[in-house]
Amino acid sequence: MTRTILTYPNSILAATSTRVEDITEEIRTLAQEMAETMYKEDGIGLAAPQVGENIRLVTVDISGPSKREDLRILVNPEIIEKRGTTESEEGCLSVVGYRAKVKRSAWAGIKALDLEGNPVEFEADELMAICLQHEIDHLNGVLFIDHISRLKRTLYDRKVGKWLRNKHRDAKK
Ligand code: NI
């Protein structure tokens, strides 16, 4: 089953997510549904708040969106070390119709649990490092548009405001 992706400015996306204390059957099902949703939407990463659950769970597959060969499901992921800087254009399934350049660390040391509850630790660089920083941001209520200039953000907010007003108007017709 796939899930509906929430979009900005939904308040769930701005909330801090809570740690997973117990990897229950419910969590495993959610992880499966998140992976299916990420693939269906041609994403390379998805965080639980994007499907309406404020818990610290992410799915990532940077072999995508055309391939589906490197699925990683991370519970309570944390960045334990960062190095260097890089800048690349980012988009987000929850931020409709917008992409922008974002500065990130070029390298990150990551700590998490897998779905069996085993601790995993690995190093990420390039796209993997960027993607994980983006997804972990989601768990802290942060979107990539929170990293852009105030001017760019204002322009995007105006665009979203216009869409919302049009949607509201169309709904009343
Ligand atoms: Ni995103």
mmCIF file of C-alpha atoms and ligand atoms in Angstrom:
data_model
loop_
_atom_site.group_PDB
_atom_site.id
_atom_site.type_symbol
_atom_site.label_atom_id
_atom_site.label_comp_id
_atom_site.label_asym_id
_atom_site.label_seq_id
_atom_site.Cartn_x
_atom_site.Cartn_y
_atom_site.Cartn_z
ATOM 1 C CA MET A 1 0.000 0.000 0.000
ATOM 2 C CA THR A 2 1.260 3.456 -0.783
ATOM 3 C CA ARG A 3 0.614 6.529 1.325
ATOM 4 C CA THR A 4 -0.346 10.090 0.531
ATOM 5 C CA ILE A 5 2.545 12.541 0.686
ATOM 6 C CA LEU A 6 1.892 15.677 2.712
ATOM 7 C CA THR A 7 3.046 18.919 1.179
ATOM 8 C CA TYR A 8 4.285 22.248 2.498
ATOM 9 C CA PRO A 9 2.874 24.121 4.422
ATOM 10 C CA ASN A 10 1.336 21.156 6.318
ATOM 11 C CA SER A 11 2.261 21.598 10.004
ATOM 12 C CA ILE A 12 3.224 17.918 10.435
ATOM 13 C CA LEU A 13 6.230 18.655 8.222
ATOM 14 C CA ALA A 14 7.358 21.398 10.621
ATOM 15 C CA ALA A 15 7.155 19.286 13.800
ATOM 16 C CA THR A 16 10.043 17.465 15.481
ATOM 17 C CA SER A 17 9.585 13.713 15.230
ATOM 18 C CA THR A 18 9.960 11.354 18.185
ATOM 19 C CA ARG A 19 12.425 8.482 18.466
ATOM 20 C CA VAL A 20 11.290 4.940 17.787
ATOM 21 C CA GLU A 21 11.558 3.060 21.092
ATOM 22 C CA ASP A 22 10.196 -0.272 19.874
ATOM 23 C CA ILE A 23 10.418 -1.593 16.346
ATOM 24 C CA THR A 24 6.931 -3.045 16.211
ATOM 25 C CA GLU A 25 5.093 -4.721 13.351
ATOM 26 C CA GLU A 26 3.408 -1.354 12.807
ATOM 27 C CA ILE A 27 6.797 0.336 12.269
ATOM 28 C CA ARG A 28 7.866 -2.395 9.812
ATOM 29 C CA THR A 29 4.638 -1.991 7.862
ATOM 30 C CA LEU A 30 5.074 1.771 7.778
ATOM 31 C CA ALA A 31 8.670 1.375 6.508
ATOM 32 C CA GLN A 32 7.424 -0.934 3.738
ATOM 33 C CA GLU A 33 4.706 1.526 2.767
ATOM 34 C CA MET A 34 7.186 4.395 2.784
ATOM 35 C CA ALA A 35 9.516 2.500 0.435
ATOM 36 C CA GLU A 36 6.616 1.735 -1.928
ATOM 37 C CA THR A 37 5.509 5.361 -1.820
ATOM 38 C CA MET A 38 9.048 6.645 -2.465
ATOM 39 C CA TYR A 39 9.398 4.365 -5.512
ATOM 40 C CA LYS A 40 5.958 5.200 -6.866
ATOM 41 C CA GLU A 41 6.729 8.923 -6.659
ATOM 42 C CA ASP A 42 10.231 8.485 -8.152
ATOM 43 C CA GLY A 43 11.922 9.808 -5.029
ATOM 44 C CA ILE A 44 15.348 8.829 -3.696
ATOM 45 C CA GLY A 45 14.441 9.434 -0.071
ATOM 46 C CA LEU A 46 11.413 9.737 2.170
ATOM 47 C CA ALA A 47 10.948 10.576 5.842
ATOM 48 C CA ALA A 48 8.002 9.388 7.962
ATOM 49 C CA PRO A 49 6.572 12.892 8.598
ATOM 50 C CA GLN A 50 6.052 13.188 4.839
ATOM 51 C CA VAL A 51 3.413 10.464 5.111
ATOM 52 C CA GLY A 52 1.925 11.969 8.264
ATOM 53 C CA GLU A 53 3.857 10.101 10.971
ATOM 54 C CA ASN A 54 6.068 12.189 13.267
ATOM 55 C CA ILE A 55 8.514 9.392 14.045
ATOM 56 C CA ARG A 56 12.236 9.059 13.295
ATOM 57 C CA LEU A 57 12.189 6.694 10.333
ATOM 58 C CA VAL A 58 13.549 7.252 6.820
ATOM 59 C CA THR A 59 13.862 5.294 3.578
ATOM 60 C CA VAL A 60 16.587 6.037 1.043
ATOM 61 C CA ASP A 61 17.562 4.570 -2.322
ATOM 62 C CA ILE A 62 20.036 6.688 -4.235
ATOM 63 C CA SER A 63 20.201 4.138 -7.078
ATOM 64 C CA GLY A 64 16.756 5.501 -7.965
ATOM 65 C CA PRO A 65 14.575 6.825 -9.261
ATOM 66 C CA SER A 66 15.055 4.549 -12.299
ATOM 67 C CA LYS A 67 16.722 1.661 -10.440
ATOM 68 C CA ARG A 68 15.677 0.187 -7.122
ATOM 69 C CA GLU A 69 18.792 -1.564 -5.969
ATOM 70 C CA ASP A 70 19.951 0.067 -2.779
ATOM 71 C CA LEU A 71 17.037 0.407 -0.375
ATOM 72 C CA ARG A 72 18.047 1.469 3.107
ATOM 73 C CA ILE A 73 15.585 1.769 5.932
ATOM 74 C CA LEU A 74 16.974 3.687 8.885
ATOM 75 C CA VAL A 75 15.420 3.962 12.325
ATOM 76 C CA ASN A 76 16.470 6.900 14.539
ATOM 77 C CA PRO A 77 19.184 8.022 12.080
ATOM 78 C CA GLU A 78 21.722 10.520 13.414
ATOM 79 C CA ILE A 79 24.626 12.400 11.943
ATOM 80 C CA ILE A 80 27.552 11.808 14.285
ATOM 81 C CA GLU A 81 30.229 13.553 12.244
ATOM 82 C CA LYS A 82 30.322 15.969 9.308
ATOM 83 C CA ARG A 83 33.103 17.159 7.022
ATOM 84 C CA GLY A 84 33.499 19.590 4.159
ATOM 85 C CA THR A 85 30.850 21.459 2.245
ATOM 86 C CA THR A 86 29.066 20.869 -1.021
ATOM 87 C CA GLU A 87 26.269 22.595 -2.854
ATOM 88 C CA SER A 88 23.702 20.973 -5.104
ATOM 89 C CA GLU A 89 20.202 21.457 -6.378
ATOM 90 C CA GLU A 90 17.583 19.788 -4.229
ATOM 91 C CA GLY A 91 13.917 19.079 -4.549
ATOM 92 C CA CYS A 92 11.461 17.359 -2.230
ATOM 93 C CA LEU A 93 8.262 15.377 -2.766
ATOM 94 C CA SER A 94 6.709 17.601 -0.083
ATOM 95 C CA VAL A 95 7.785 20.856 -1.717
ATOM 96 C CA VAL A 96 5.792 21.011 -4.930
ATOM 97 C CA GLY A 97 7.136 22.690 -8.048
ATOM 98 C CA TYR A 98 10.396 23.982 -6.655
ATOM 99 C CA ARG A 99 14.103 23.172 -6.664
ATOM 100 C CA ALA A 100 16.976 25.207 -5.263
ATOM 101 C CA LYS A 101 20.663 24.979 -4.486
ATOM 102 C CA VAL A 102 21.406 24.025 -0.889
ATOM 103 C CA LYS A 103 24.733 23.935 0.978
ATOM 104 C CA ARG A 104 25.381 20.736 2.927
ATOM 105 C CA SER A 105 28.281 18.852 4.451
ATOM 106 C CA ALA A 106 30.113 16.843 1.800
ATOM 107 C CA TRP A 107 30.672 13.867 4.080
ATOM 108 C CA ALA A 108 28.701 12.508 7.001
ATOM 109 C CA GLY A 109 29.108 9.733 9.539
ATOM 110 C CA ILE A 110 25.715 8.158 10.183
ATOM 111 C CA LYS A 111 24.443 6.073 13.051
ATOM 112 C CA ALA A 112 21.029 4.370 13.042
ATOM 113 C CA LEU A 113 19.195 1.130 13.719
ATOM 114 C CA ASP A 114 18.040 -1.278 11.040
ATOM 115 C CA LEU A 115 14.532 -2.750 11.076
ATOM 116 C CA GLU A 116 15.734 -5.639 13.255
ATOM 117 C CA GLY A 117 16.950 -3.156 15.848
ATOM 118 C CA ASN A 118 20.641 -3.752 15.098
ATOM 119 C CA PRO A 119 22.888 -0.697 15.275
ATOM 120 C CA VAL A 120 24.370 0.342 11.932
ATOM 121 C CA GLU A 121 27.118 2.871 11.351
ATOM 122 C CA PHE A 122 28.412 4.001 7.977
ATOM 123 C CA GLU A 123 30.023 6.835 6.098
ATOM 124 C CA ALA A 124 28.185 8.693 3.369
ATOM 125 C CA ASP A 125 29.473 11.065 0.723
ATOM 126 C CA GLU A 126 28.214 12.759 -2.437
ATOM 127 C CA LEU A 127 24.528 12.131 -3.146
ATOM 128 C CA MET A 128 24.111 9.745 -0.201
ATOM 129 C CA ALA A 129 25.426 12.362 2.256
ATOM 130 C CA ILE A 130 23.177 15.054 0.793
ATOM 131 C CA CYS A 131 20.120 12.802 0.759
ATOM 132 C CA LEU A 132 20.589 11.685 4.376
ATOM 133 C CA GLN A 133 21.075 15.250 5.620
ATOM 134 C CA HIS A 134 17.876 16.207 3.760
ATOM 135 C CA GLU A 135 15.905 13.277 5.246
ATOM 136 C CA ILE A 136 17.231 13.748 8.791
ATOM 137 C CA ASP A 137 16.285 17.427 8.492
ATOM 138 C CA HIS A 138 12.700 16.262 7.886
ATOM 139 C CA LEU A 139 12.774 14.480 11.270
ATOM 140 C CA ASN A 140 13.621 17.819 12.866
ATOM 141 C CA GLY A 141 10.838 19.662 11.073
ATOM 142 C CA VAL A 142 13.236 21.262 8.598
ATOM 143 C CA LEU A 143 12.694 21.427 4.831
ATOM 144 C CA PHE A 144 15.304 22.325 2.205
ATOM 145 C CA ILE A 145 13.489 25.619 1.674
ATOM 146 C CA ASP A 146 14.456 26.496 5.256
ATOM 147 C CA HIS A 147 18.060 26.667 3.995
ATOM 148 C CA ILE A 148 17.532 29.070 1.063
ATOM 149 C CA SER A 149 17.773 32.868 1.082
ATOM 150 C CA ARG A 150 14.966 34.906 2.589
ATOM 151 C CA LEU A 151 14.172 36.422 -0.809
ATOM 152 C CA LYS A 152 13.880 33.058 -2.555
ATOM 153 C CA ARG A 153 11.781 31.758 0.312
ATOM 154 C CA THR A 154 9.412 34.734 0.133
ATOM 155 C CA LEU A 155 8.944 34.207 -3.601
ATOM 156 C CA TYR A 156 8.191 30.525 -3.083
ATOM 157 C CA ASP A 157 5.796 31.251 -0.212
ATOM 158 C CA ARG A 158 3.940 33.692 -2.445
ATOM 159 C CA LYS A 159 3.600 31.049 -5.141
ATOM 160 C CA VAL A 160 2.262 28.512 -2.618
ATOM 161 C CA GLY A 161 -0.130 31.127 -1.213
ATOM 162 C CA LYS A 162 -1.506 31.717 -4.682
ATOM 163 C CA TRP A 163 -1.987 27.964 -5.311
ATOM 164 C CA LEU A 164 -3.792 27.582 -1.998
ATOM 165 C CA ARG A 165 -6.102 30.510 -2.732
ATOM 166 C CA ASN A 166 -6.887 29.096 -6.184
ATOM 167 C CA LYS A 167 -7.551 25.657 -4.701
ATOM 168 C CA HIS A 168 -9.857 27.213 -2.127
ATOM 169 C CA ARG A 169 -11.676 29.195 -4.809
ATOM 170 C CA ASP A 170 -12.027 26.138 -7.084
ATOM 171 C CA ALA A 171 -13.357 24.098 -4.165
ATOM 172 C CA LYS A 172 -16.122 26.657 -3.612
ATOM 173 C CA LYS A 173 -17.256 26.534 -7.243
HETATM 174 NI NI NI B 1 12.241 15.952 1.291
#
